[in-house]
Amino acid sequence: MSNRPKKFIIKSFKSKPILTVKNISKSIDKRLILRKIDFNINPGEIFGLLGPNGAGKSVTFNVLLGIMRADTGDVYVSGKGISDLPIHERAKKFKIGYIPQNDSVFRGLNCEDNLKAIAEISIKDKKQQEDKIEQLLSEFSLTHLKKINADNLSGGERKKLVIARALINDPKILLMDEPYGAVDPINLEVIKSIIVNLQKKGVSVLLTDHSAQNVLSIVDRCSIISDGQIITSGTPSEIINDSKAKKLYFGENFNI
């Protein structure tokens, strides 16, 4: 695809899924929000979850993270059920990271201290903390901004800081809720490249965003959710040619 970062080739995934969502249903205030949701993500795969507003994407993320509990169904990581585990145990034991839709940095702290605040909780050895912080500052081109308060960063710079913070714990699975929000066109391509580089390191990524084009330009596979149900799943080329997806989400003239 034309918008896919250079030198990126979709892999053929033959290993067992690292994340499996099986038959998840969820009601809120007696209204059925999720209806038997099923999908799986392979190790090192970028997977998209798309759909109109109110389709159930955020509730799906909340169930995966443990913020909400499903009424029925289960979530598995590497074949092990995690539905009974609280948020912190999912993050620690199963290396699940999360980048929320809303800006989650500490605005009153500089970039270095934002990373340090997480590293001090997650890494016991002080030298290892410092090394990890320096590695991430360099990797995300934030070294020259490390003493700048997060409140004074651009939207794209803050987004890079948010992602860097999420990588302190070396997650194996990273959930990204609207990673392209409040990002200018130049940094948009930077964020895409960051996601692709995470894949090259073996991190599995689940992302959703309002921009279907930006999601489909980098994912290996995708599911479309509408009215709480998965209506189709497949590769980007399969998805955009699916009749149900065109009718309920993309429209007839959508392309990437």
PDB file of C-alpha atoms in Angstrom:
ATOM      1  CA  MET A   1       0.000   0.000   0.000  1.00  0.00           C
ATOM      2  CA  SER A   2       1.269   3.450  -0.798  1.00  0.00           C
ATOM      3  CA  ASN A   3       1.088   4.859   2.728  1.00  0.00           C
ATOM      4  CA  ARG A   4       2.804   1.918   4.358  1.00  0.00           C
ATOM      5  CA  PRO A   5       6.230   2.870   5.803  1.00  0.00           C
ATOM      6  CA  LYS A   6       9.089   1.857   3.532  1.00  0.00           C
ATOM      7  CA  LYS A   7      10.780  -1.547   3.764  1.00  0.00           C
ATOM      8  CA  PHE A   8       7.808  -2.995   5.618  1.00  0.00           C
ATOM      9  CA  ILE A   9       6.524  -6.357   4.460  1.00  0.00           C
ATOM     10  CA  ILE A  10       3.505  -8.101   5.919  1.00  0.00           C
ATOM     11  CA  LYS A  11       4.507 -11.325   7.624  1.00  0.00           C
ATOM     12  CA  SER A  12       2.948 -14.750   7.325  1.00  0.00           C
ATOM     13  CA  PHE A  13       1.846 -15.616  10.863  1.00  0.00           C
ATOM     14  CA  LYS A  14       1.977 -19.315  11.645  1.00  0.00           C
ATOM     15  CA  SER A  15       2.427 -19.326  15.442  1.00  0.00           C
ATOM     16  CA  LYS A  16      -0.359 -19.551  18.015  1.00  0.00           C
ATOM     17  CA  PRO A  17      -2.175 -16.287  18.843  1.00  0.00           C
ATOM     18  CA  ILE A  18      -0.740 -14.195  21.649  1.00  0.00           C
ATOM     19  CA  LEU A  19      -4.137 -12.570  22.334  1.00  0.00           C
ATOM     20  CA  THR A  20      -7.484 -14.300  21.884  1.00  0.00           C
ATOM     21  CA  VAL A  21     -10.851 -12.647  22.441  1.00  0.00           C
ATOM     22  CA  LYS A  22     -13.518 -15.331  22.573  1.00  0.00           C
ATOM     23  CA  ASN A  23     -17.274 -14.817  22.583  1.00  0.00           C
ATOM     24  CA  ILE A  24     -17.204 -11.576  24.597  1.00  0.00           C
ATOM     25  CA  SER A  25     -20.552  -9.966  25.396  1.00  0.00           C
ATOM     26  CA  LYS A  26     -21.112  -6.934  27.598  1.00  0.00           C
ATOM     27  CA  SER A  27     -24.181  -4.969  28.678  1.00  0.00           C
ATOM     28  CA  ILE A  28     -24.192  -1.525  30.256  1.00  0.00           C
ATOM     29  CA  ASP A  29     -27.362  -0.204  31.903  1.00  0.00           C
ATOM     30  CA  LYS A  30     -29.268  -3.165  30.453  1.00  0.00           C
ATOM     31  CA  ARG A  31     -28.147  -2.251  26.919  1.00  0.00           C
ATOM     32  CA  LEU A  32     -26.159  -4.870  25.028  1.00  0.00           C
ATOM     33  CA  ILE A  33     -22.943  -3.148  23.897  1.00  0.00           C
ATOM     34  CA  LEU A  34     -20.835  -6.114  22.771  1.00  0.00           C
ATOM     35  CA  ARG A  35     -22.344  -9.174  21.099  1.00  0.00           C
ATOM     36  CA  LYS A  36     -20.147 -12.293  21.053  1.00  0.00           C
ATOM     37  CA  ILE A  37     -16.946 -10.546  19.973  1.00  0.00           C
ATOM     38  CA  ASP A  38     -14.270 -12.877  18.569  1.00  0.00           C
ATOM     39  CA  PHE A  39     -10.817 -12.083  17.205  1.00  0.00           C
ATOM     40  CA  ASN A  40      -7.210 -13.051  17.786  1.00  0.00           C
ATOM     41  CA  ILE A  41      -3.825 -11.386  17.380  1.00  0.00           C
ATOM     42  CA  ASN A  42      -0.618 -13.199  16.504  1.00  0.00           C
ATOM     43  CA  PRO A  43       2.830 -12.497  17.975  1.00  0.00           C
ATOM     44  CA  GLY A  44       4.349  -9.495  16.235  1.00  0.00           C
ATOM     45  CA  GLU A  45       1.144  -8.610  14.388  1.00  0.00           C
ATOM     46  CA  ILE A  46      -0.398  -5.166  13.964  1.00  0.00           C
ATOM     47  CA  PHE A  47      -4.151  -5.607  14.240  1.00  0.00           C
ATOM     48  CA  GLY A  48      -6.796  -2.930  13.753  1.00  0.00           C
ATOM     49  CA  LEU A  49     -10.249  -2.586  15.287  1.00  0.00           C
ATOM     50  CA  LEU A  50     -12.392  -0.171  13.295  1.00  0.00           C
ATOM     51  CA  GLY A  51     -15.993   0.939  13.387  1.00  0.00           C
ATOM     52  CA  PRO A  52     -18.287   3.944  13.724  1.00  0.00           C
ATOM     53  CA  ASN A  53     -18.634   5.923  16.955  1.00  0.00           C
ATOM     54  CA  GLY A  54     -20.529   3.967  19.580  1.00  0.00           C
ATOM     55  CA  ALA A  55     -19.843   0.630  17.868  1.00  0.00           C
ATOM     56  CA  GLY A  56     -18.166  -0.871  20.949  1.00  0.00           C
ATOM     57  CA  LYS A  57     -14.439  -0.301  20.331  1.00  0.00           C
ATOM     58  CA  SER A  58     -13.736   1.467  23.630  1.00  0.00           C
ATOM     59  CA  VAL A  59     -15.735  -1.079  25.625  1.00  0.00           C
ATOM     60  CA  THR A  60     -13.740  -3.855  23.946  1.00  0.00           C
ATOM     61  CA  PHE A  61     -10.501  -2.167  25.029  1.00  0.00           C
ATOM     62  CA  ASN A  62     -11.832  -1.768  28.574  1.00  0.00           C
ATOM     63  CA  VAL A  63     -12.686  -5.467  28.755  1.00  0.00           C
ATOM     64  CA  LEU A  64      -9.227  -6.452  27.494  1.00  0.00           C
ATOM     65  CA  LEU A  65      -7.530  -4.207  30.037  1.00  0.00           C
ATOM     66  CA  GLY A  66      -9.694  -5.339  32.958  1.00  0.00           C
ATOM     67  CA  ILE A  67     -11.352  -1.948  33.455  1.00  0.00           C
ATOM     68  CA  MET A  68     -14.677  -3.672  32.724  1.00  0.00           C
ATOM     69  CA  ARG A  69     -15.643  -7.291  33.149  1.00  0.00           C
ATOM     70  CA  ALA A  70     -17.429  -9.098  30.332  1.00  0.00           C
ATOM     71  CA  ASP A  71     -20.816 -10.683  31.035  1.00  0.00           C
ATOM     72  CA  THR A  72     -19.828 -13.747  29.022  1.00  0.00           C
ATOM     73  CA  GLY A  73     -16.766 -14.919  27.135  1.00  0.00           C
ATOM     74  CA  ASP A  74     -13.060 -14.909  27.906  1.00  0.00           C
ATOM     75  CA  VAL A  75      -9.789 -13.194  27.078  1.00  0.00           C
ATOM     76  CA  TYR A  76      -6.638 -15.283  26.696  1.00  0.00           C
ATOM     77  CA  VAL A  77      -2.963 -14.332  26.491  1.00  0.00           C
ATOM     78  CA  SER A  78      -0.771 -17.110  25.089  1.00  0.00           C
ATOM     79  CA  GLY A  79      -3.574 -19.556  25.846  1.00  0.00           C
ATOM     80  CA  LYS A  80      -4.007 -18.514  29.491  1.00  0.00           C
ATOM     81  CA  GLY A  81      -7.261 -16.965  30.652  1.00  0.00           C
ATOM     82  CA  ILE A  82      -6.914 -13.493  32.160  1.00  0.00           C
ATOM     83  CA  SER A  83     -10.578 -12.551  32.664  1.00  0.00           C
ATOM     84  CA  ASP A  84     -10.317 -12.906  36.457  1.00  0.00           C
ATOM     85  CA  LEU A  85      -7.148 -10.815  36.759  1.00  0.00           C
ATOM     86  CA  PRO A  86      -7.167  -7.133  37.777  1.00  0.00           C
ATOM     87  CA  ILE A  87      -5.589  -4.433  35.608  1.00  0.00           C
ATOM     88  CA  HIS A  88      -2.181  -4.344  37.310  1.00  0.00           C
ATOM     89  CA  GLU A  89      -1.711  -8.118  37.152  1.00  0.00           C
ATOM     90  CA  ARG A  90      -2.566  -8.200  33.439  1.00  0.00           C
ATOM     91  CA  ALA A  91       0.024  -5.502  32.850  1.00  0.00           C
ATOM     92  CA  LYS A  92       2.723  -7.080  35.019  1.00  0.00           C
ATOM     93  CA  LYS A  93       2.288 -10.829  34.433  1.00  0.00           C
ATOM     94  CA  PHE A  94       1.255 -10.755  30.796  1.00  0.00           C
ATOM     95  CA  LYS A  95       3.119  -7.633  29.661  1.00  0.00           C
ATOM     96  CA  ILE A  96       0.067  -5.745  28.375  1.00  0.00           C
ATOM     97  CA  GLY A  97       0.683  -2.074  27.712  1.00  0.00           C
ATOM     98  CA  TYR A  98      -1.895   0.618  27.025  1.00  0.00           C
ATOM     99  CA  ILE A  99      -1.865   3.998  25.314  1.00  0.00           C
ATOM    100  CA  PRO A 100      -5.141   5.759  26.130  1.00  0.00           C
ATOM    101  CA  GLN A 101      -7.071   8.058  23.853  1.00  0.00           C
ATOM    102  CA  ASN A 102      -6.634  11.008  26.187  1.00  0.00           C
ATOM    103  CA  ASP A 103      -3.254  12.576  26.910  1.00  0.00           C
ATOM    104  CA  SER A 104      -1.851  10.690  29.911  1.00  0.00           C
ATOM    105  CA  VAL A 105       1.487  12.430  30.498  1.00  0.00           C
ATOM    106  CA  PHE A 106       2.222  14.412  33.652  1.00  0.00           C
ATOM    107  CA  ARG A 107       2.008  17.922  32.233  1.00  0.00           C
ATOM    108  CA  GLY A 108       3.922  19.478  35.132  1.00  0.00           C
ATOM    109  CA  LEU A 109       6.935  17.179  34.683  1.00  0.00           C
ATOM    110  CA  ASN A 110       9.598  17.287  32.018  1.00  0.00           C
ATOM    111  CA  CYS A 111      10.096  14.414  29.563  1.00  0.00           C
ATOM    112  CA  GLU A 112      12.836  12.759  31.582  1.00  0.00           C
ATOM    113  CA  ASP A 113      10.840  12.866  34.820  1.00  0.00           C
ATOM    114  CA  ASN A 114       7.731  11.558  33.054  1.00  0.00           C
ATOM    115  CA  LEU A 115       9.689   8.445  32.134  1.00  0.00           C
ATOM    116  CA  LYS A 116      11.368   8.303  35.534  1.00  0.00           C
ATOM    117  CA  ALA A 117       8.010   8.291  37.325  1.00  0.00           C
ATOM    118  CA  ILE A 118       7.107   5.024  35.595  1.00  0.00           C
ATOM    119  CA  ALA A 119      10.607   3.516  35.668  1.00  0.00           C
ATOM    120  CA  GLU A 120      10.907   3.924  39.448  1.00  0.00           C
ATOM    121  CA  ILE A 121       7.804   1.789  39.891  1.00  0.00           C
ATOM    122  CA  SER A 122       8.683  -0.824  37.293  1.00  0.00           C
ATOM    123  CA  ILE A 123      12.473  -1.197  37.502  1.00  0.00           C
ATOM    124  CA  LYS A 124      14.213  -1.813  40.836  1.00  0.00           C
ATOM    125  CA  ASP A 125      17.829  -1.175  39.843  1.00  0.00           C
ATOM    126  CA  LYS A 126      18.596   2.546  39.552  1.00  0.00           C
ATOM    127  CA  LYS A 127      21.250   2.102  36.861  1.00  0.00           C
ATOM    128  CA  GLN A 128      18.805   0.045  34.796  1.00  0.00           C
ATOM    129  CA  GLN A 129      16.203   2.796  35.282  1.00  0.00           C
ATOM    130  CA  GLU A 130      18.610   5.416  33.969  1.00  0.00           C
ATOM    131  CA  ASP A 131      19.680   3.249  31.034  1.00  0.00           C
ATOM    132  CA  LYS A 132      16.080   2.547  30.050  1.00  0.00           C
ATOM    133  CA  ILE A 133      15.150   6.235  30.218  1.00  0.00           C
ATOM    134  CA  GLU A 134      18.131   7.267  28.086  1.00  0.00           C
ATOM    135  CA  GLN A 135      17.372   4.506  25.579  1.00  0.00           C
ATOM    136  CA  LEU A 136      13.765   5.629  25.146  1.00  0.00           C
ATOM    137  CA  LEU A 137      14.621   9.330  24.983  1.00  0.00           C
ATOM    138  CA  SER A 138      17.089   8.550  22.193  1.00  0.00           C
ATOM    139  CA  GLU A 139      14.809   6.089  20.392  1.00  0.00           C
ATOM    140  CA  PHE A 140      11.952   8.590  20.272  1.00  0.00           C
ATOM    141  CA  SER A 141      14.145  11.605  19.421  1.00  0.00           C
ATOM    142  CA  LEU A 142      13.289  13.283  22.730  1.00  0.00           C
ATOM    143  CA  THR A 143      16.804  13.638  24.194  1.00  0.00           C
ATOM    144  CA  HIS A 144      17.011  17.322  23.283  1.00  0.00           C
ATOM    145  CA  LEU A 145      13.620  17.843  24.955  1.00  0.00           C
ATOM    146  CA  LYS A 146      14.242  15.851  28.122  1.00  0.00           C
ATOM    147  CA  LYS A 147      14.235  18.922  30.387  1.00  0.00           C
ATOM    148  CA  ILE A 148      11.187  20.478  28.692  1.00  0.00           C
ATOM    149  CA  ASN A 149       7.871  20.216  30.519  1.00  0.00           C
ATOM    150  CA  ALA A 150       5.309  18.017  28.803  1.00  0.00           C
ATOM    151  CA  ASP A 151       2.902  20.949  28.798  1.00  0.00           C
ATOM    152  CA  ASN A 152       5.210  22.769  26.379  1.00  0.00           C
ATOM    153  CA  LEU A 153       5.503  19.938  23.866  1.00  0.00           C
ATOM    154  CA  SER A 154       3.639  19.756  20.580  1.00  0.00           C
ATOM    155  CA  GLY A 155       0.862  17.191  20.161  1.00  0.00           C
ATOM    156  CA  GLY A 156       3.188  14.897  18.214  1.00  0.00           C
ATOM    157  CA  GLU A 157       5.982  15.195  20.774  1.00  0.00           C
ATOM    158  CA  ARG A 158       3.586  14.417  23.621  1.00  0.00           C
ATOM    159  CA  LYS A 159       2.298  11.389  21.724  1.00  0.00           C
ATOM    160  CA  LYS A 160       5.863  10.101  21.371  1.00  0.00           C
ATOM    161  CA  LEU A 161       6.360  10.614  25.104  1.00  0.00           C
ATOM    162  CA  VAL A 162       3.153   8.709  25.877  1.00  0.00           C
ATOM    163  CA  ILE A 163       4.320   5.772  23.747  1.00  0.00           C
ATOM    164  CA  ALA A 164       7.791   5.858  25.314  1.00  0.00           C
ATOM    165  CA  ARG A 165       6.244   5.691  28.794  1.00  0.00           C
ATOM    166  CA  ALA A 166       4.191   2.668  27.778  1.00  0.00           C
ATOM    167  CA  LEU A 167       7.382   0.879  26.692  1.00  0.00           C
ATOM    168  CA  ILE A 168       9.126   1.185  30.062  1.00  0.00           C
ATOM    169  CA  ASN A 169       7.731  -2.243  30.977  1.00  0.00           C
ATOM    170  CA  ASP A 170       8.731  -3.861  27.652  1.00  0.00           C
ATOM    171  CA  PRO A 171       5.159  -4.945  26.790  1.00  0.00           C
ATOM    172  CA  LYS A 172       4.519  -7.908  24.544  1.00  0.00           C
ATOM    173  CA  ILE A 173       1.060  -6.591  23.666  1.00  0.00           C
ATOM    174  CA  LEU A 174       0.341  -2.890  23.216  1.00  0.00           C
ATOM    175  CA  LEU A 175      -3.210  -1.533  23.000  1.00  0.00           C
ATOM    176  CA  MET A 176      -3.343   1.866  21.300  1.00  0.00           C
ATOM    177  CA  ASP A 177      -6.544   3.900  21.446  1.00  0.00           C
ATOM    178  CA  GLU A 178      -6.489   6.611  18.762  1.00  0.00           C
ATOM    179  CA  PRO A 179      -2.699   7.006  18.561  1.00  0.00           C
ATOM    180  CA  TYR A 180      -3.012   9.523  15.711  1.00  0.00           C
ATOM    181  CA  GLY A 181      -5.196  11.981  17.612  1.00  0.00           C
ATOM    182  CA  ALA A 182      -3.884  15.585  17.897  1.00  0.00           C
ATOM    183  CA  VAL A 183      -0.853  14.714  15.747  1.00  0.00           C
ATOM    184  CA  ASP A 184       0.289  16.925  12.852  1.00  0.00           C
ATOM    185  CA  PRO A 185       0.884  15.352   9.399  1.00  0.00           C
ATOM    186  CA  ILE A 186       4.676  15.123   9.821  1.00  0.00           C
ATOM    187  CA  ASN A 187       4.520  13.441  13.218  1.00  0.00           C
ATOM    188  CA  LEU A 188       1.687  11.238  11.951  1.00  0.00           C
ATOM    189  CA  GLU A 189       4.186   9.456   9.711  1.00  0.00           C
ATOM    190  CA  VAL A 190       6.631   9.306  12.629  1.00  0.00           C
ATOM    191  CA  ILE A 191       4.000   7.589  14.810  1.00  0.00           C
ATOM    192  CA  LYS A 192       3.283   5.098  12.024  1.00  0.00           C
ATOM    193  CA  SER A 193       6.985   4.283  11.771  1.00  0.00           C
ATOM    194  CA  ILE A 194       7.179   3.842  15.551  1.00  0.00           C
ATOM    195  CA  ILE A 195       4.329   1.320  15.430  1.00  0.00           C
ATOM    196  CA  VAL A 196       5.999  -0.582  12.592  1.00  0.00           C
ATOM    197  CA  ASN A 197       9.294  -0.623  14.525  1.00  0.00           C
ATOM    198  CA  LEU A 198       7.469  -2.061  17.537  1.00  0.00           C
ATOM    199  CA  GLN A 199       6.329  -4.898  15.301  1.00  0.00           C
ATOM    200  CA  LYS A 200       9.906  -5.503  14.174  1.00  0.00           C
ATOM    201  CA  LYS A 201      10.808  -5.953  17.859  1.00  0.00           C
ATOM    202  CA  GLY A 202       8.122  -8.612  18.214  1.00  0.00           C
ATOM    203  CA  VAL A 203       5.504  -6.468  19.968  1.00  0.00           C
ATOM    204  CA  SER A 204       1.897  -7.221  19.035  1.00  0.00           C
ATOM    205  CA  VAL A 205      -0.170  -4.068  18.527  1.00  0.00           C
ATOM    206  CA  LEU A 206      -3.932  -3.599  18.690  1.00  0.00           C
ATOM    207  CA  LEU A 207      -4.985  -0.154  17.534  1.00  0.00           C
ATOM    208  CA  THR A 208      -8.110   1.776  16.775  1.00  0.00           C
ATOM    209  CA  ASP A 209      -8.502   5.282  15.405  1.00  0.00           C
ATOM    210  CA  HIS A 210     -11.073   7.527  13.743  1.00  0.00           C
ATOM    211  CA  SER A 211      -8.935   7.564  10.594  1.00  0.00           C
ATOM    212  CA  ALA A 212      -9.575   4.241   8.877  1.00  0.00           C
ATOM    213  CA  GLN A 213      -7.010   5.106   6.195  1.00  0.00           C
ATOM    214  CA  ASN A 214      -4.222   5.596   8.711  1.00  0.00           C
ATOM    215  CA  VAL A 215      -5.083   2.353  10.468  1.00  0.00           C
ATOM    216  CA  LEU A 216      -5.391   0.281   7.302  1.00  0.00           C
ATOM    217  CA  SER A 217      -2.120   1.675   5.939  1.00  0.00           C
ATOM    218  CA  ILE A 218      -0.063  -0.228   8.537  1.00  0.00           C
ATOM    219  CA  VAL A 219      -2.118  -3.128   9.919  1.00  0.00           C
ATOM    220  CA  ASP A 220      -1.690  -6.760   8.876  1.00  0.00           C
ATOM    221  CA  ARG A 221      -5.313  -7.620   9.624  1.00  0.00           C
ATOM    222  CA  CYS A 222      -8.359  -5.802  10.887  1.00  0.00           C
ATOM    223  CA  SER A 223     -11.860  -6.382  12.242  1.00  0.00           C
ATOM    224  CA  ILE A 224     -14.802  -4.050  11.671  1.00  0.00           C
ATOM    225  CA  ILE A 225     -17.230  -3.702  14.564  1.00  0.00           C
ATOM    226  CA  SER A 226     -20.730  -2.308  14.097  1.00  0.00           C
ATOM    227  CA  ASP A 227     -23.514  -2.208  16.666  1.00  0.00           C
ATOM    228  CA  GLY A 228     -21.407  -4.318  19.023  1.00  0.00           C
ATOM    229  CA  GLN A 229     -20.728  -7.100  16.515  1.00  0.00           C
ATOM    230  CA  ILE A 230     -17.776  -8.053  14.363  1.00  0.00           C
ATOM    231  CA  ILE A 231     -19.141  -7.842  10.833  1.00  0.00           C
ATOM    232  CA  THR A 232     -15.976  -8.801   8.972  1.00  0.00           C
ATOM    233  CA  SER A 233     -12.270  -9.512   9.505  1.00  0.00           C
ATOM    234  CA  GLY A 234      -9.336  -9.851   7.154  1.00  0.00           C
ATOM    235  CA  THR A 235      -6.435  -8.087   5.487  1.00  0.00           C
ATOM    236  CA  PRO A 236      -6.868  -4.416   4.531  1.00  0.00           C
ATOM    237  CA  SER A 237      -7.542  -5.310   0.880  1.00  0.00           C
ATOM    238  CA  GLU A 238     -10.152  -7.870   1.926  1.00  0.00           C
ATOM    239  CA  ILE A 239     -11.799  -5.475   4.364  1.00  0.00           C
ATOM    240  CA  ILE A 240     -12.245  -2.552   1.989  1.00  0.00           C
ATOM    241  CA  ASN A 241     -13.869  -4.810  -0.607  1.00  0.00           C
ATOM    242  CA  ASP A 242     -16.283  -6.416   1.835  1.00  0.00           C
ATOM    243  CA  SER A 243     -19.908  -5.560   1.048  1.00  0.00           C
ATOM    244  CA  LYS A 244     -21.005  -5.342   4.700  1.00  0.00           C
ATOM    245  CA  ALA A 245     -18.070  -3.096   5.601  1.00  0.00           C
ATOM    246  CA  LYS A 246     -18.902  -0.787   2.682  1.00  0.00           C
ATOM    247  CA  LYS A 247     -22.557  -0.598   3.633  1.00  0.00           C
ATOM    248  CA  LEU A 248     -22.144  -0.109   7.397  1.00  0.00           C
ATOM    249  CA  TYR A 249     -18.846   1.760   7.672  1.00  0.00           C
ATOM    250  CA  PHE A 250     -16.672   2.729   4.685  1.00  0.00           C
ATOM    251  CA  GLY A 251     -19.177   3.727   2.052  1.00  0.00           C
ATOM    252  CA  GLU A 252     -18.920   2.708  -1.606  1.00  0.00           C
ATOM    253  CA  ASN A 253     -16.103   5.030  -2.698  1.00  0.00           C
ATOM    254  CA  PHE A 254     -13.593   4.421   0.127  1.00  0.00           C
ATOM    255  CA  ASN A 255     -10.028   3.460  -0.783  1.00  0.00           C
ATOM    256  CA  ILE A 256      -6.530   3.647   0.674  1.00  0.00           C
TER     257      ILE A 256
END
